mmCIF file of C-alpha atoms in Angstrom:
data_model
loop_
_atom_site.group_PDB
_atom_site.id
_atom_site.type_symbol
_atom_site.label_atom_id
_atom_site.label_comp_id
_atom_site.label_asym_id
_atom_site.label_seq_id
_atom_site.Cartn_x
_atom_site.Cartn_y
_atom_site.Cartn_z
ATOM 1 C CA MET A 1 154.700 116.464 28.473
ATOM 2 C CA LEU A 2 155.239 119.280 25.933
ATOM 3 C CA THR A 3 157.555 122.174 26.862
ATOM 4 C CA PHE A 4 157.074 125.776 25.675
ATOM 5 C CA HIS A 5 159.501 128.672 26.059
ATOM 6 C CA ASN A 6 161.425 126.703 28.714
ATOM 7 C CA ALA A 7 158.960 127.993 31.319
ATOM 8 C CA CYS A 8 155.428 126.833 30.590
ATOM 9 C CA TRP A 9 154.248 123.435 29.431
ATOM 10 C CA VAL A 10 151.209 121.237 28.959
ATOM 11 C CA PRO A 11 151.272 118.702 31.810
ATOM 12 C CA SER A 12 149.649 115.314 31.512
ATOM 13 C CA SER A 13 149.303 115.087 35.295
ATOM 14 C CA PHE A 14 149.761 117.038 38.528
ATOM 15 C CA GLN A 15 151.276 116.236 41.899
ATOM 16 C CA LEU A 16 149.174 116.895 44.998
ATOM 17 C CA ILE A 17 151.405 117.318 48.037
ATOM 18 C CA GLY A 18 148.769 116.805 50.747
ATOM 19 C CA ILE A 19 149.147 119.234 53.632
ATOM 20 C CA PRO A 20 152.025 121.581 52.677
ATOM 21 C CA GLY A 21 154.578 122.012 55.420
ATOM 22 C CA LEU A 22 153.313 118.987 57.337
ATOM 23 C CA GLU A 23 154.616 116.224 55.077
ATOM 24 C CA SER A 24 156.483 114.587 57.965
ATOM 25 C CA LEU A 25 153.197 114.265 59.879
ATOM 26 C CA HIS A 26 151.146 112.764 57.062
ATOM 27 C CA LEU A 27 150.983 109.318 58.625
ATOM 28 C CA TRP A 28 149.732 110.742 61.927
ATOM 29 C CA LEU A 29 147.287 113.055 60.161
ATOM 30 C CA SER A 30 145.777 110.052 58.403
ATOM 31 C CA ILE A 31 144.353 108.851 61.739
ATOM 32 C CA PRO A 32 141.996 111.803 62.442
ATOM 33 C CA PHE A 33 141.164 112.309 58.761
ATOM 34 C CA GLY A 34 140.465 108.623 58.204
ATOM 35 C CA SER A 35 138.354 108.479 61.357
ATOM 36 C CA MET A 36 136.343 111.555 60.360
ATOM 37 C CA TYR A 37 135.748 110.159 56.876
ATOM 38 C CA LEU A 38 134.547 106.858 58.345
ATOM 39 C CA VAL A 39 132.163 108.697 60.703
ATOM 40 C CA ALA A 40 130.855 110.790 57.787
ATOM 41 C CA VAL A 41 130.172 107.724 55.613
ATOM 42 C CA LEU A 42 128.537 105.714 58.413
ATOM 43 C CA GLY A 43 126.449 108.673 59.604
ATOM 44 C CA ASN A 44 125.049 109.564 56.194
ATOM 45 C CA MET A 45 124.465 105.942 55.207
ATOM 46 C CA THR A 46 122.563 105.500 58.475
ATOM 47 C CA ILE A 47 120.336 108.499 57.712
ATOM 48 C CA LEU A 48 119.579 107.097 54.241
ATOM 49 C CA ALA A 49 118.794 103.652 55.650
ATOM 50 C CA VAL A 50 116.561 104.951 58.455
ATOM 51 C CA VAL A 51 114.510 107.195 56.156
ATOM 52 C CA ARG A 52 114.143 104.376 53.624
ATOM 53 C CA VAL A 53 112.935 101.859 56.232
ATOM 54 C CA GLU A 54 110.713 104.155 58.338
ATOM 55 C CA ARG A 55 107.614 105.014 56.283
ATOM 56 C CA SER A 56 106.578 107.760 58.714
ATOM 57 C CA LEU A 57 109.667 109.675 57.563
ATOM 58 C CA HIS A 58 108.561 109.720 53.927
ATOM 59 C CA GLN A 59 107.945 113.452 54.100
ATOM 60 C CA PRO A 60 109.506 116.416 52.232
ATOM 61 C CA MET A 61 111.822 117.387 55.102
ATOM 62 C CA TYR A 62 113.357 113.908 55.262
ATOM 63 C CA PHE A 63 113.573 113.504 51.485
ATOM 64 C CA PHE A 64 115.621 116.710 51.418
ATOM 65 C CA LEU A 65 117.711 115.305 54.265
ATOM 66 C CA CYS A 66 118.422 112.220 52.136
ATOM 67 C CA MET A 67 119.525 114.456 49.267
ATOM 68 C CA LEU A 68 121.799 116.244 51.725
ATOM 69 C CA ALA A 69 123.264 112.904 52.842
ATOM 70 C CA VAL A 70 124.008 111.842 49.245
ATOM 71 C CA ILE A 71 125.670 115.191 48.521
ATOM 72 C CA ASP A 72 127.796 114.939 51.677
ATOM 73 C CA LEU A 73 128.885 111.438 50.661
ATOM 74 C CA VAL A 74 129.927 112.718 47.226
ATOM 75 C CA LEU A 75 131.811 115.705 48.679
ATOM 76 C CA SER A 76 133.759 113.677 51.224
ATOM 77 C CA THR A 77 134.413 110.727 48.902
ATOM 78 C CA SER A 78 135.653 112.972 46.083
ATOM 79 C CA THR A 79 138.597 114.086 48.249
ATOM 80 C CA MET A 80 139.248 111.834 51.254
ATOM 81 C CA PRO A 81 140.299 108.568 49.535
ATOM 82 C CA LYS A 82 142.872 110.496 47.490
ATOM 83 C CA LEU A 83 144.066 112.376 50.565
ATOM 84 C CA LEU A 84 144.455 109.131 52.515
ATOM 85 C CA GLY A 85 146.365 107.699 49.544
ATOM 86 C CA ILE A 86 148.758 110.641 49.791
ATOM 87 C CA PHE A 87 149.133 110.178 53.551
ATOM 88 C CA TRP A 88 149.699 106.410 53.407
ATOM 89 C CA PHE A 89 151.453 105.780 50.089
ATOM 90 C CA GLY A 90 152.588 109.186 48.807
ATOM 91 C CA ALA A 91 150.206 108.680 45.859
ATOM 92 C CA GLY A 92 149.811 112.357 45.000
ATOM 93 C CA ASP A 93 149.940 111.968 41.215
ATOM 94 C CA ILE A 94 146.661 112.812 39.485
ATOM 95 C CA GLY A 95 145.922 113.109 35.773
ATOM 96 C CA LEU A 96 144.809 116.408 34.255
ATOM 97 C CA ASP A 97 141.325 115.153 33.389
ATOM 98 C CA ALA A 98 140.943 113.456 36.791
ATOM 99 C CA CYS A 99 142.030 116.690 38.476
ATOM 100 C CA LEU A 100 139.440 118.706 36.551
ATOM 101 C CA ALA A 101 136.775 116.091 37.315
ATOM 102 C CA GLN A 102 137.584 116.271 41.035
ATOM 103 C CA MET A 103 137.431 120.063 40.925
ATOM 104 C CA PHE A 104 134.044 119.904 39.188
ATOM 105 C CA LEU A 105 132.590 117.435 41.711
ATOM 106 C CA ILE A 106 133.705 119.479 44.719
ATOM 107 C CA HIS A 107 132.437 122.846 43.526
ATOM 108 C CA CYS A 108 129.336 121.469 41.788
ATOM 109 C CA PHE A 109 128.029 119.504 44.766
ATOM 110 C CA ALA A 110 128.862 122.302 47.194
ATOM 111 C CA THR A 111 126.623 124.466 45.003
ATOM 112 C CA VAL A 112 123.960 121.737 44.924
ATOM 113 C CA GLU A 113 124.065 121.490 48.733
ATOM 114 C CA SER A 114 123.411 125.219 48.999
ATOM 115 C CA GLY A 115 120.425 124.766 46.689
ATOM 116 C CA ILE A 116 119.056 121.946 48.858
ATOM 117 C CA PHE A 117 119.328 124.165 51.943
ATOM 118 C CA LEU A 118 117.331 126.788 50.062
ATOM 119 C CA ALA A 119 114.684 124.184 49.195
ATOM 120 C CA MET A 120 114.596 123.049 52.846
ATOM 121 C CA ALA A 121 114.033 126.656 53.929
ATOM 122 C CA PHE A 122 111.083 126.849 51.526
ATOM 123 C CA ASP A 123 109.742 123.586 52.981
ATOM 124 C CA ARG A 124 109.941 124.974 56.544
ATOM 125 C CA TYR A 125 108.308 128.231 55.405
ATOM 126 C CA VAL A 126 105.320 126.422 53.892
ATOM 127 C CA ALA A 127 105.078 123.991 56.842
ATOM 128 C CA ILE A 128 104.876 126.803 59.408
ATOM 129 C CA CYS A 129 103.307 129.705 57.526
ATOM 130 C CA ASP A 130 100.777 127.694 55.508
ATOM 131 C CA PRO A 131 100.523 124.279 57.229
ATOM 132 C CA LEU A 132 97.111 123.377 55.757
ATOM 133 C CA HIS A 133 98.542 123.386 52.224
ATOM 134 C CA HIS A 134 101.965 121.896 53.034
ATOM 135 C CA THR A 135 101.233 118.415 51.678
ATOM 136 C CA SER A 136 99.496 119.762 48.577
ATOM 137 C CA VAL A 137 102.284 122.264 47.762
ATOM 138 C CA LEU A 138 105.288 120.046 48.516
ATOM 139 C CA THR A 139 104.228 116.801 46.891
ATOM 140 C CA HIS A 140 106.761 114.064 46.109
ATOM 141 C CA VAL A 141 106.914 115.296 42.511
ATOM 142 C CA VAL A 142 107.645 118.871 43.604
ATOM 143 C CA VAL A 143 110.341 117.692 46.039
ATOM 144 C CA GLY A 144 111.983 115.692 43.249
ATOM 145 C CA ARG A 145 111.865 118.658 40.893
ATOM 146 C CA LEU A 146 113.409 120.947 43.495
ATOM 147 C CA GLY A 147 116.245 118.447 43.956
ATOM 148 C CA LEU A 148 116.787 118.213 40.190
ATOM 149 C CA ALA A 149 116.701 122.011 39.909
ATOM 150 C CA ALA A 150 119.463 122.263 42.544
ATOM 151 C CA LEU A 151 121.511 119.649 40.655
ATOM 152 C CA PHE A 152 121.060 121.321 37.257
ATOM 153 C CA ARG A 153 121.935 124.700 38.746
ATOM 154 C CA GLY A 154 125.166 123.252 40.145
ATOM 155 C CA ILE A 155 126.071 121.765 36.752
ATOM 156 C CA LEU A 156 125.169 125.015 34.972
ATOM 157 C CA TYR A 157 127.218 127.187 37.346
ATOM 158 C CA ILE A 158 130.294 124.975 37.722
ATOM 159 C CA GLY A 159 130.353 123.193 34.338
ATOM 160 C CA PRO A 160 132.184 126.061 32.585
ATOM 161 C CA LEU A 161 135.047 126.114 35.146
ATOM 162 C CA PRO A 162 136.921 122.967 34.024
ATOM 163 C CA LEU A 163 136.226 123.820 30.368
ATOM 164 C CA MET A 164 137.664 127.309 30.819
ATOM 165 C CA ILE A 165 140.801 125.856 32.382
ATOM 166 C CA ARG A 166 141.108 123.053 29.818
ATOM 167 C CA PHE A 167 140.792 125.232 26.730
ATOM 168 C CA ARG A 168 141.704 128.780 27.823
ATOM 169 C CA LEU A 169 144.624 127.983 30.121
ATOM 170 C CA PRO A 170 146.420 124.907 28.731
ATOM 171 C CA LEU A 171 149.936 125.975 29.807
ATOM 172 C CA TYR A 172 151.284 125.660 33.346
ATOM 173 C CA LYS A 173 154.417 126.875 35.098
ATOM 174 C CA SER A 174 154.389 123.982 37.577
ATOM 175 C CA ARG A 175 152.706 120.613 38.047
ATOM 176 C CA ILE A 176 153.006 120.746 41.843
ATOM 177 C CA ILE A 177 149.690 121.674 43.495
ATOM 178 C CA SER A 178 150.288 122.900 47.050
ATOM 179 C CA HIS A 179 147.008 121.448 48.209
ATOM 180 C CA SER A 180 145.409 118.119 49.049
ATOM 181 C CA TYR A 181 142.846 118.247 46.231
ATOM 182 C CA CYS A 182 142.265 120.048 42.914
ATOM 183 C CA GLU A 183 140.662 123.283 44.084
ATOM 184 C CA HIS A 184 139.845 125.875 41.418
ATOM 185 C CA MET A 185 142.037 128.728 42.640
ATOM 186 C CA ALA A 186 144.918 126.403 43.556
ATOM 187 C CA LEU A 187 144.925 125.186 39.951
ATOM 188 C CA VAL A 188 144.439 128.588 38.325
ATOM 189 C CA THR A 189 147.454 130.056 40.154
ATOM 190 C CA LEU A 190 149.688 127.550 38.325
ATOM 191 C CA THR A 191 148.606 128.613 34.844
ATOM 192 C CA CYS A 192 150.684 130.824 32.573
ATOM 193 C CA GLY A 193 147.861 132.593 30.749
ATOM 194 C CA ASP A 194 145.571 135.444 31.735
ATOM 195 C CA SER A 195 143.341 134.078 34.494
ATOM 196 C CA LYS A 196 141.216 137.211 35.003
ATOM 197 C CA VAL A 197 138.163 135.623 33.352
ATOM 198 C CA ASN A 198 138.432 132.586 35.619
ATOM 199 C CA ASN A 199 138.855 134.744 38.706
ATOM 200 C CA VAL A 200 135.875 136.957 37.856
ATOM 201 C CA TYR A 201 133.706 133.956 37.007
ATOM 202 C CA GLY A 202 134.696 132.178 40.237
ATOM 203 C CA LEU A 203 133.915 135.261 42.320
ATOM 204 C CA SER A 204 130.579 135.715 40.538
ATOM 205 C CA ILE A 205 129.549 132.118 41.222
ATOM 206 C CA GLY A 206 130.641 132.481 44.837
ATOM 207 C CA PHE A 207 128.487 135.604 45.150
ATOM 208 C CA LEU A 208 125.455 133.954 43.535
ATOM 209 C CA VAL A 209 125.671 130.859 45.707
ATOM 210 C CA LEU A 210 126.968 132.092 49.046
ATOM 211 C CA VAL A 211 125.409 135.552 49.249
ATOM 212 C CA LEU A 212 122.133 135.204 47.357
ATOM 213 C CA ASP A 213 121.247 131.765 48.708
ATOM 214 C CA SER A 214 122.020 132.749 52.292
ATOM 215 C CA ALA A 215 120.043 135.994 51.835
ATOM 216 C CA ALA A 216 117.038 134.059 50.495
ATOM 217 C CA ILE A 217 117.261 131.589 53.390
ATOM 218 C CA ALA A 218 117.511 134.450 55.883
ATOM 219 C CA ALA A 219 114.455 136.130 54.312
ATOM 220 C CA SER A 220 112.445 132.911 54.603
ATOM 221 C CA TYR A 221 113.338 132.614 58.283
ATOM 222 C CA VAL A 222 112.379 136.211 58.960
ATOM 223 C CA MET A 223 108.900 135.365 57.654
ATOM 224 C CA ILE A 224 108.901 132.103 59.637
ATOM 225 C CA PHE A 225 109.791 133.885 62.887
ATOM 226 C CA ARG A 226 107.115 136.498 62.269
ATOM 227 C CA ALA A 227 104.556 133.714 61.808
ATOM 228 C CA VAL A 228 105.816 131.878 64.909
ATOM 229 C CA MET A 229 105.581 135.011 67.071
ATOM 230 C CA GLY A 230 101.929 135.267 66.054
ATOM 231 C CA LEU A 231 101.082 131.869 67.539
ATOM 232 C CA ALA A 232 98.836 131.899 70.574
ATOM 233 C CA THR A 233 100.827 129.962 73.175
ATOM 234 C CA PRO A 234 104.542 129.713 74.096
ATOM 235 C CA GLU A 235 104.322 125.913 73.725
ATOM 236 C CA ALA A 236 103.180 126.265 70.109
ATOM 237 C CA ARG A 237 105.990 128.735 69.433
ATOM 238 C CA LEU A 238 108.623 126.408 70.875
ATOM 239 C CA LYS A 239 107.270 123.448 68.897
ATOM 240 C CA ALA A 240 107.321 125.435 65.648
ATOM 241 C CA LEU A 241 110.844 126.743 66.286
ATOM 242 C CA GLY A 242 111.991 123.240 67.243
ATOM 243 C CA THR A 243 111.149 121.951 63.762
ATOM 244 C CA CYS A 244 113.531 124.573 62.329
ATOM 245 C CA GLY A 245 116.374 124.041 64.821
ATOM 246 C CA SER A 246 118.088 121.190 62.941
ATOM 247 C CA HIS A 247 117.882 123.067 59.651
ATOM 248 C CA ILE A 248 119.389 126.233 61.141
ATOM 249 C CA CYS A 249 122.259 124.236 62.689
ATOM 250 C CA ALA A 250 122.946 122.493 59.375
ATOM 251 C CA ILE A 251 122.934 125.834 57.524
ATOM 252 C CA LEU A 252 125.486 127.323 59.930
ATOM 253 C CA ILE A 253 127.635 124.174 59.731
ATOM 254 C CA PHE A 254 127.719 124.501 55.930
ATOM 255 C CA TYR A 255 127.967 128.243 55.308
ATOM 256 C CA VAL A 256 130.345 129.324 58.082
ATOM 257 C CA PRO A 257 133.290 127.025 57.124
ATOM 258 C CA ILE A 258 132.884 127.681 53.394
ATOM 259 C CA ALA A 259 132.750 131.459 53.966
ATOM 260 C CA VAL A 260 135.850 131.372 56.198
ATOM 261 C CA SER A 261 137.736 129.161 53.726
ATOM 262 C CA SER A 262 136.833 131.399 50.761
ATOM 263 C CA LEU A 263 137.836 134.591 52.589
ATOM 264 C CA ILE A 264 141.144 133.096 53.707
ATOM 265 C CA HIS A 265 141.920 131.824 50.197
ATOM 266 C CA ARG A 266 141.317 135.187 48.560
ATOM 267 C CA PHE A 267 142.353 137.665 51.230
ATOM 268 C CA GLY A 268 144.288 135.782 53.901
ATOM 269 C CA HIS A 269 147.761 136.255 52.428
ATOM 270 C CA TYR A 270 149.353 135.951 55.841
ATOM 271 C CA VAL A 271 147.670 132.655 56.695
ATOM 272 C CA SER A 272 150.182 129.814 56.491
ATOM 273 C CA PRO A 273 149.590 127.148 53.774
ATOM 274 C CA PRO A 274 149.098 124.291 56.289
ATOM 275 C CA VAL A 275 146.340 126.216 58.093
ATOM 276 C CA HIS A 276 144.592 127.105 54.850
ATOM 277 C CA THR A 277 144.735 123.534 53.507
ATOM 278 C CA LEU A 278 143.529 122.049 56.789
ATOM 279 C CA LEU A 279 140.579 124.486 56.851
ATOM 280 C CA ALA A 280 139.743 123.632 53.234
ATOM 281 C CA ASN A 281 139.618 119.928 54.115
ATOM 282 C CA PHE A 282 137.596 120.522 57.265
ATOM 283 C CA TYR A 283 135.016 122.471 55.270
ATOM 284 C CA LEU A 284 134.470 119.319 53.158
ATOM 285 C CA LEU A 285 134.386 117.046 56.228
ATOM 286 C CA ILE A 286 132.583 118.992 58.957
ATOM 287 C CA PRO A 287 129.120 119.140 57.293
ATOM 288 C CA PRO A 288 129.111 115.417 56.340
ATOM 289 C CA ILE A 289 130.072 114.526 59.930
ATOM 290 C CA LEU A 290 127.813 116.917 61.828
ATOM 291 C CA ASN A 291 124.665 116.913 59.668
ATOM 292 C CA PRO A 292 123.671 113.302 60.550
ATOM 293 C CA ILE A 293 124.499 113.933 64.219
ATOM 294 C CA VAL A 294 122.429 117.131 64.340
ATOM 295 C CA TYR A 295 119.410 115.547 62.673
ATOM 296 C CA ALA A 296 119.686 112.315 64.687
ATOM 297 C CA VAL A 297 119.846 114.224 67.979
ATOM 298 C CA ARG A 298 117.269 116.917 67.260
ATOM 299 C CA THR A 299 114.738 114.975 65.178
ATOM 300 C CA LYS A 300 112.488 112.835 67.375
ATOM 301 C CA GLN A 301 111.408 110.373 64.667
ATOM 302 C CA ILE A 302 114.968 109.615 63.539
ATOM 303 C CA ARG A 303 116.215 109.381 67.116
ATOM 304 C CA GLU A 304 113.455 106.969 68.129
ATOM 305 C CA ARG A 305 113.982 104.796 65.059
ATOM 306 C CA LEU A 306 117.730 104.602 65.698
ATOM 307 C CA LEU A 307 117.149 103.641 69.340
ATOM 308 C CA GLN A 308 114.664 100.994 68.225
ATOM 309 C CA ILE A 309 117.171 99.517 65.767
ATOM 310 C CA MET A 310 119.893 99.512 68.413
ATOM 311 C CA LYS A 311 117.606 97.729 70.918
ATOM 312 C CA ILE A 312 116.710 95.077 68.355
ATOM 313 C CA ASP A 313 120.400 94.561 67.583
ATOM 314 C CA VAL A 314 121.252 94.221 71.292
ATOM 315 C CA LYS A 315 118.407 91.731 71.891
ATOM 316 C CA SER A 316 119.463 89.609 68.912
ATOM 317 C CA ARG A 317 122.896 89.258 70.443
#
């Protein structure tokens, strides 16, 4: 570790403290966090397995759902094992490069998830507003390209963040990160240099992803609802709206926690550090837990396939 001016230095590693202010409860906190992580992994792996086995689910909506499951697995796995290591063993030490890699994964795949929700909104729009051309517009190739576009957009948007920190802000006033994972703003606040560029870039990306994506999704659903209201019978309207119900729930589950967490981080100066850190962790855990539950409960094909698998398992015993 190189020291400069007796105040700022170039650290080789950082120390994550877990949930600040609740260090004495870390062992107890590991129980709900470990349980939620296990539920998230099992739920998303189940969705992937069911869609892979059931050929009737080889449709654009379910391919996007599989992409969502993979993203949720990456988001939860990029933070929870390290957090549980802190809770159980006090293993909060993390190298500089590993910290930047974790930061990239979290912000990149959160951006990718937003892009997948946008693609799912487009899928629902075509399915309801132009059903005769749905299969010809959203072919397997197009679905794959939309997924790759969301991934490349995430890399393009978030890729500069760790590079800007690595090369523009090499000096730090502390190696103690008052957080459970390497979040961008939590890391930038420790730097000694001028972080205005990082702050402006972070806010710009947040605006592009959170505001523009949600606005585009909202616009697509306005057109969907207009098309649904034009259907002849109430039964047809309910059936059409039912196909969108799971997607709307998943959108709210994703955007509401991330919006609350972002607002609290930037403007909630009176929010205590434990509350902020807990909310930041929940925002990475709630979507991976609830998305499989929402789709399993509300989607008839997935629900029936799961019940069939469970019956076979019970009979075999």
